[in-house]
mmCIF file of C-alpha atoms in Angstrom:
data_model
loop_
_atom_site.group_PDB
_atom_site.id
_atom_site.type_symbol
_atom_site.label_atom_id
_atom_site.label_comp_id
_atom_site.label_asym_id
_atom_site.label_seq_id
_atom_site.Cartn_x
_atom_site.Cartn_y
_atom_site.Cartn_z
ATOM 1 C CA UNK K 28 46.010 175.533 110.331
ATOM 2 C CA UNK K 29 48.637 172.626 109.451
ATOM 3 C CA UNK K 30 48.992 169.216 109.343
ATOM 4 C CA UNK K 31 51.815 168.999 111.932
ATOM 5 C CA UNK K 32 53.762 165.706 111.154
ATOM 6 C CA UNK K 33 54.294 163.106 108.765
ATOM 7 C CA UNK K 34 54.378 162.537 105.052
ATOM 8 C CA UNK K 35 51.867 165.497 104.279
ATOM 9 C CA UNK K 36 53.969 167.841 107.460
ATOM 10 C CA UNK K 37 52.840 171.759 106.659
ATOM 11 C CA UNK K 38 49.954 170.757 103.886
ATOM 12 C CA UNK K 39 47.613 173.873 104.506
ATOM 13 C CA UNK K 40 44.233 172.908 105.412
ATOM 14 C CA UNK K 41 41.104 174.828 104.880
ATOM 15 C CA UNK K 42 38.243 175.333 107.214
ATOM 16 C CA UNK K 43 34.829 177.437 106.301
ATOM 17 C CA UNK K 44 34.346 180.870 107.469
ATOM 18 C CA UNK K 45 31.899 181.516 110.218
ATOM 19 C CA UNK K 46 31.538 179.913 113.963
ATOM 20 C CA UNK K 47 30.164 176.898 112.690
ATOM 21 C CA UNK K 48 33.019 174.843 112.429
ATOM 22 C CA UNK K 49 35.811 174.618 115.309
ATOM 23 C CA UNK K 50 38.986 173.176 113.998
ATOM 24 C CA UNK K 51 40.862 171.381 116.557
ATOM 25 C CA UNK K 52 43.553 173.603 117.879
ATOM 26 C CA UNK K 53 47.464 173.009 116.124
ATOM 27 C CA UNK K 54 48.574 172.930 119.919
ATOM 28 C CA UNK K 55 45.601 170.630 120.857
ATOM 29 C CA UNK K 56 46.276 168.104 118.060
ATOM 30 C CA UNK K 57 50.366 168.076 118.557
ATOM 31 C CA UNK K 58 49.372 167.595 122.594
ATOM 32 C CA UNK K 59 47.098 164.811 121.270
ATOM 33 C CA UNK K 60 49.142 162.949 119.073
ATOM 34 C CA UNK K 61 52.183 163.095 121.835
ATOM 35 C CA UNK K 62 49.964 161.117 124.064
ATOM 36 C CA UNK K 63 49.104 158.840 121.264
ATOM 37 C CA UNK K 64 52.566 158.346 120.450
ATOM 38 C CA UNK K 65 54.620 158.371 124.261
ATOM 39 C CA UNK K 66 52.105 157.664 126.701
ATOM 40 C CA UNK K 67 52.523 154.298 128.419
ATOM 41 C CA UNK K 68 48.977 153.283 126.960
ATOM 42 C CA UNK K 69 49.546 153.777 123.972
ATOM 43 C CA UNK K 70 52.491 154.300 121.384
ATOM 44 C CA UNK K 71 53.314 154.789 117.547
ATOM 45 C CA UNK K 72 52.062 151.149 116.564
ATOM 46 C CA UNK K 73 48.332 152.685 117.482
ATOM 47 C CA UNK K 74 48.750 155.251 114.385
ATOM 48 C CA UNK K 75 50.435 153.186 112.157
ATOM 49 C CA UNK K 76 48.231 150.644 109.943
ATOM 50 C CA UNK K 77 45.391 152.006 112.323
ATOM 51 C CA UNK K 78 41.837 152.372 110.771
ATOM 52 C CA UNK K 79 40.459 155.389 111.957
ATOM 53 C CA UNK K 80 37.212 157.045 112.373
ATOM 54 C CA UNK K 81 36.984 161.105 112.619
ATOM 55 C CA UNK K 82 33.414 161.850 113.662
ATOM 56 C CA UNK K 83 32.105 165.611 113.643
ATOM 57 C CA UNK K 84 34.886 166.086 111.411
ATOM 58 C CA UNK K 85 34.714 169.252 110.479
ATOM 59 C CA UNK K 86 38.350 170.064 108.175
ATOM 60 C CA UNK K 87 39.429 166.383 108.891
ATOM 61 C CA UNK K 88 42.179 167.805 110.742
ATOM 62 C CA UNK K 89 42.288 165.054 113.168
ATOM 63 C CA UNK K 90 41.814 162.472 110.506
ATOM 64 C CA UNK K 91 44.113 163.301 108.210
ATOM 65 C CA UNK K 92 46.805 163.996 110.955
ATOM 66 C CA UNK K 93 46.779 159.898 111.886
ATOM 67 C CA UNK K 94 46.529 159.489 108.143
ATOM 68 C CA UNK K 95 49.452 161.896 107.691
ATOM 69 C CA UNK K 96 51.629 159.988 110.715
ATOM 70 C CA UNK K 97 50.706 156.010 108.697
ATOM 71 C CA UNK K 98 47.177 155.457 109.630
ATOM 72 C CA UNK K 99 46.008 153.082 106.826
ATOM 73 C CA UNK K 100 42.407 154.916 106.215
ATOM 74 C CA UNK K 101 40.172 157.364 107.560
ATOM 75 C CA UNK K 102 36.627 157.633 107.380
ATOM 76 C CA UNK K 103 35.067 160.959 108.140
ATOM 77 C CA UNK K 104 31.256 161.864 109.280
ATOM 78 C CA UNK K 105 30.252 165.280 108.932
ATOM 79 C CA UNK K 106 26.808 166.866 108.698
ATOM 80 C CA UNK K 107 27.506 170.622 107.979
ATOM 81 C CA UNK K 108 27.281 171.523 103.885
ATOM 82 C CA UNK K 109 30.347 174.354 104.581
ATOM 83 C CA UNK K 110 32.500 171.704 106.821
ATOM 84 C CA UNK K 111 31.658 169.264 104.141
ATOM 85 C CA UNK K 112 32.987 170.975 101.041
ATOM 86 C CA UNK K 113 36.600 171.579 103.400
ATOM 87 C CA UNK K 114 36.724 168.698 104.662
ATOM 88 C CA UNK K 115 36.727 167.202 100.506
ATOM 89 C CA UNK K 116 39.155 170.361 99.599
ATOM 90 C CA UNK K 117 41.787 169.122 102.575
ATOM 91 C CA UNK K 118 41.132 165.194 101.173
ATOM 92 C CA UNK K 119 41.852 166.114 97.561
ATOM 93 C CA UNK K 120 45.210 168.321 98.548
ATOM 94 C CA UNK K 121 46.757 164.942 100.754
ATOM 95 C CA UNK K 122 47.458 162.594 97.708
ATOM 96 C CA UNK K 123 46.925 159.191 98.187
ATOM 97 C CA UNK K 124 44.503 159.653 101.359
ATOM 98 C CA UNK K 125 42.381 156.443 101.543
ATOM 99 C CA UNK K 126 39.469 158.375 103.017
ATOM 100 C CA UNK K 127 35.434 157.911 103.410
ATOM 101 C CA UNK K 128 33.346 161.013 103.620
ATOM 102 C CA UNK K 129 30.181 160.318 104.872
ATOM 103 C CA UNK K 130 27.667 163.047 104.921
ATOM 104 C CA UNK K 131 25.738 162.207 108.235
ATOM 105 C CA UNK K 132 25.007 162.757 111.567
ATOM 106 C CA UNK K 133 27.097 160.858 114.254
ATOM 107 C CA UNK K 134 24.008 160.411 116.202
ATOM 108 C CA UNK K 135 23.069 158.362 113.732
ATOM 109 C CA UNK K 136 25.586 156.421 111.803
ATOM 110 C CA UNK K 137 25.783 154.110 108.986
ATOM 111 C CA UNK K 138 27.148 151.120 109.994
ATOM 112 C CA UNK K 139 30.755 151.214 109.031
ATOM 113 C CA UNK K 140 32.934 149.028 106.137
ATOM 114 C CA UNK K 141 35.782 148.845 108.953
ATOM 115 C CA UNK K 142 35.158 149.261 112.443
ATOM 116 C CA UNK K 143 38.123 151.840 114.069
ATOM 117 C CA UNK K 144 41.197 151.362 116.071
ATOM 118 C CA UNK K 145 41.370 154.379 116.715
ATOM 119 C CA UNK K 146 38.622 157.267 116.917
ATOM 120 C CA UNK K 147 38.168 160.800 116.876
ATOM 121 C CA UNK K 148 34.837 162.710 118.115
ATOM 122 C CA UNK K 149 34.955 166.390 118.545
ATOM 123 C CA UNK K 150 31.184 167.545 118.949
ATOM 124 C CA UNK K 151 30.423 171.083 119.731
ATOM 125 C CA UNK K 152 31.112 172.685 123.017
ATOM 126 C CA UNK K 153 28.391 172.553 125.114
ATOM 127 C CA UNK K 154 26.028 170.927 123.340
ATOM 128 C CA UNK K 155 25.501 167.537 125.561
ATOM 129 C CA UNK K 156 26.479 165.869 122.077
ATOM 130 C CA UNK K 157 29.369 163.437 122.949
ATOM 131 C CA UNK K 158 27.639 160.445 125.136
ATOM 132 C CA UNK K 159 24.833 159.971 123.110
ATOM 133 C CA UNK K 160 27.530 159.947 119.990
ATOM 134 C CA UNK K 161 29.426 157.673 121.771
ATOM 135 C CA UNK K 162 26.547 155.443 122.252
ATOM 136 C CA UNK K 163 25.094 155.219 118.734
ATOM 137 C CA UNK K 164 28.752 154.978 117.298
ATOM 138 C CA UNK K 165 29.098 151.654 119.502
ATOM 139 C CA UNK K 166 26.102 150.597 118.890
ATOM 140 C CA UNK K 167 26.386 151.141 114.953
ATOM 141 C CA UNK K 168 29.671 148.645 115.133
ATOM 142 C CA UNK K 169 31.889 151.874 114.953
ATOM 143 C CA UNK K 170 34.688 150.623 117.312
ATOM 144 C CA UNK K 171 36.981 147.559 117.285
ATOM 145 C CA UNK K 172 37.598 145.665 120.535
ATOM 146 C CA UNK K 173 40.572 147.538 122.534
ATOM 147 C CA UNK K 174 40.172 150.522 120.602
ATOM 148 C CA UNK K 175 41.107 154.010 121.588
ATOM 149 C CA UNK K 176 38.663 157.027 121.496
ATOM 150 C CA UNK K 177 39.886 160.517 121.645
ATOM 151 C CA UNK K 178 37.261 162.973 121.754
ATOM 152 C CA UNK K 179 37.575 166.621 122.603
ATOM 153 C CA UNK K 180 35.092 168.719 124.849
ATOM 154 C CA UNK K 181 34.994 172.151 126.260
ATOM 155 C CA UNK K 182 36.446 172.308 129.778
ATOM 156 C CA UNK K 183 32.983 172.865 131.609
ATOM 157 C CA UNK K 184 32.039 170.090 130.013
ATOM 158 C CA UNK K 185 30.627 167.043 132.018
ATOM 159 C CA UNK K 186 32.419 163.702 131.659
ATOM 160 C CA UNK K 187 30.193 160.886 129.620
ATOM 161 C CA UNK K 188 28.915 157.714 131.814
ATOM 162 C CA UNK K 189 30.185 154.964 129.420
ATOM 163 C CA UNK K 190 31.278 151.683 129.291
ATOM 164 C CA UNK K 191 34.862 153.084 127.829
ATOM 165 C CA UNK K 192 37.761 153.238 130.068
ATOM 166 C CA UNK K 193 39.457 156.981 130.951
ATOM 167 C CA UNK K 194 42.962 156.749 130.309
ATOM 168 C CA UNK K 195 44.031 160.222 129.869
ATOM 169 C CA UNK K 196 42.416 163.723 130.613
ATOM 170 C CA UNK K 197 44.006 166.689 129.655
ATOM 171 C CA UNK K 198 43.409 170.406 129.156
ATOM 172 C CA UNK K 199 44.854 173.064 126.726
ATOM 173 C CA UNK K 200 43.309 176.053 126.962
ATOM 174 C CA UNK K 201 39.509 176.271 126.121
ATOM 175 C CA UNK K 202 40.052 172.713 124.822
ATOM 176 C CA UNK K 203 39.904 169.721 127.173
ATOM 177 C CA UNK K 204 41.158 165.898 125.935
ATOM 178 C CA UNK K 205 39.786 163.059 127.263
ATOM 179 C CA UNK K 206 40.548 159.636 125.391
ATOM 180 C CA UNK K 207 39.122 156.192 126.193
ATOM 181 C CA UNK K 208 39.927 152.733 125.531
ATOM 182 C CA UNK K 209 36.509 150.682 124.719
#
């Protein structure tokens, strides 16, 4: 796994062993950051200068893929001790990442030094995780008026009943990408 583009284009990023963690896909995240970049919603000024917020983080590899493509910081929530100690290895190897790792749950967030233009959440397959996420994330001040939420699910997953708007839904593969606009 690779960052795909930008200033830190082939870094190597690490990810713990096991089936805990479930790095976003290379395909996936190049799919992603297409939209984010070409789609009539959105385009490159969204990256650029954007704060972002990369919530079950994991490696960061969402995170630090905006960072990578001009994003001005990232903060990252992760709860998992292995994910965790990647996660820090990936931040340390991108020099000059202005980055926040906070060890927590996304259920229930700090309240945040800069609320997010643009936001990641990539909860577990399956796991009923991402609407009640969503929920305490808003609540918690997480997201910035207009901003846009890209959060990946499993393809059997059920859509969230939220207050966000759908502006894309895409699959690849196992992987299914839904982003909002708040």
């Amino acid at each position: 796994m690779r960052i795909i583009s930008g200033k830190w284009k082939g870094k190597r990023l690490a990810a713990p062993t096991g089936e805990a963690t479930r790095p976003t896909s290379d395909r996936a995240r190049q799919a992603l950051f297409d939209m984010l970049w070409h789609a009539p919603w959105a385009g490159r000024d969204l990256v650029d200068g954007a704060h972002v917020l990369d919530a079950f983080a994991g490696t960061g590899a969402l995170g630090l893929e905006a960072l990578s493509r001009g994003a001005a910081r990232a903060a990252f929530i992760e709860r998992d001790r292995a994910a965790l100690a990647a996660l820090r290895a990936n931040i340390a190897n991108c020099p000059g990442a202005e980055a926040q790792v906070i060890a927590g749950d996304a259920m229930h967030p700090p309240r945040p030094l800069h609320p997010s233009t643009l936001a990641f959440l990539d909860p577990p397959y399956g796991a009923g995780l991402l609407q009640p996420a969503l929920e305490a994330l808003d609540a918690a001040g997480w997201f910035a008026a207009g901003a846009l939420v890209c959060t990946e699910l499993g393809a059997r997953d059920p859509l969230p009943e939220t207050r966000f708007e759908v502006v894309a839904d895409r699959s690849h593969g196992k992987a299914r990408l839904l982003v909002l606009r708040g």
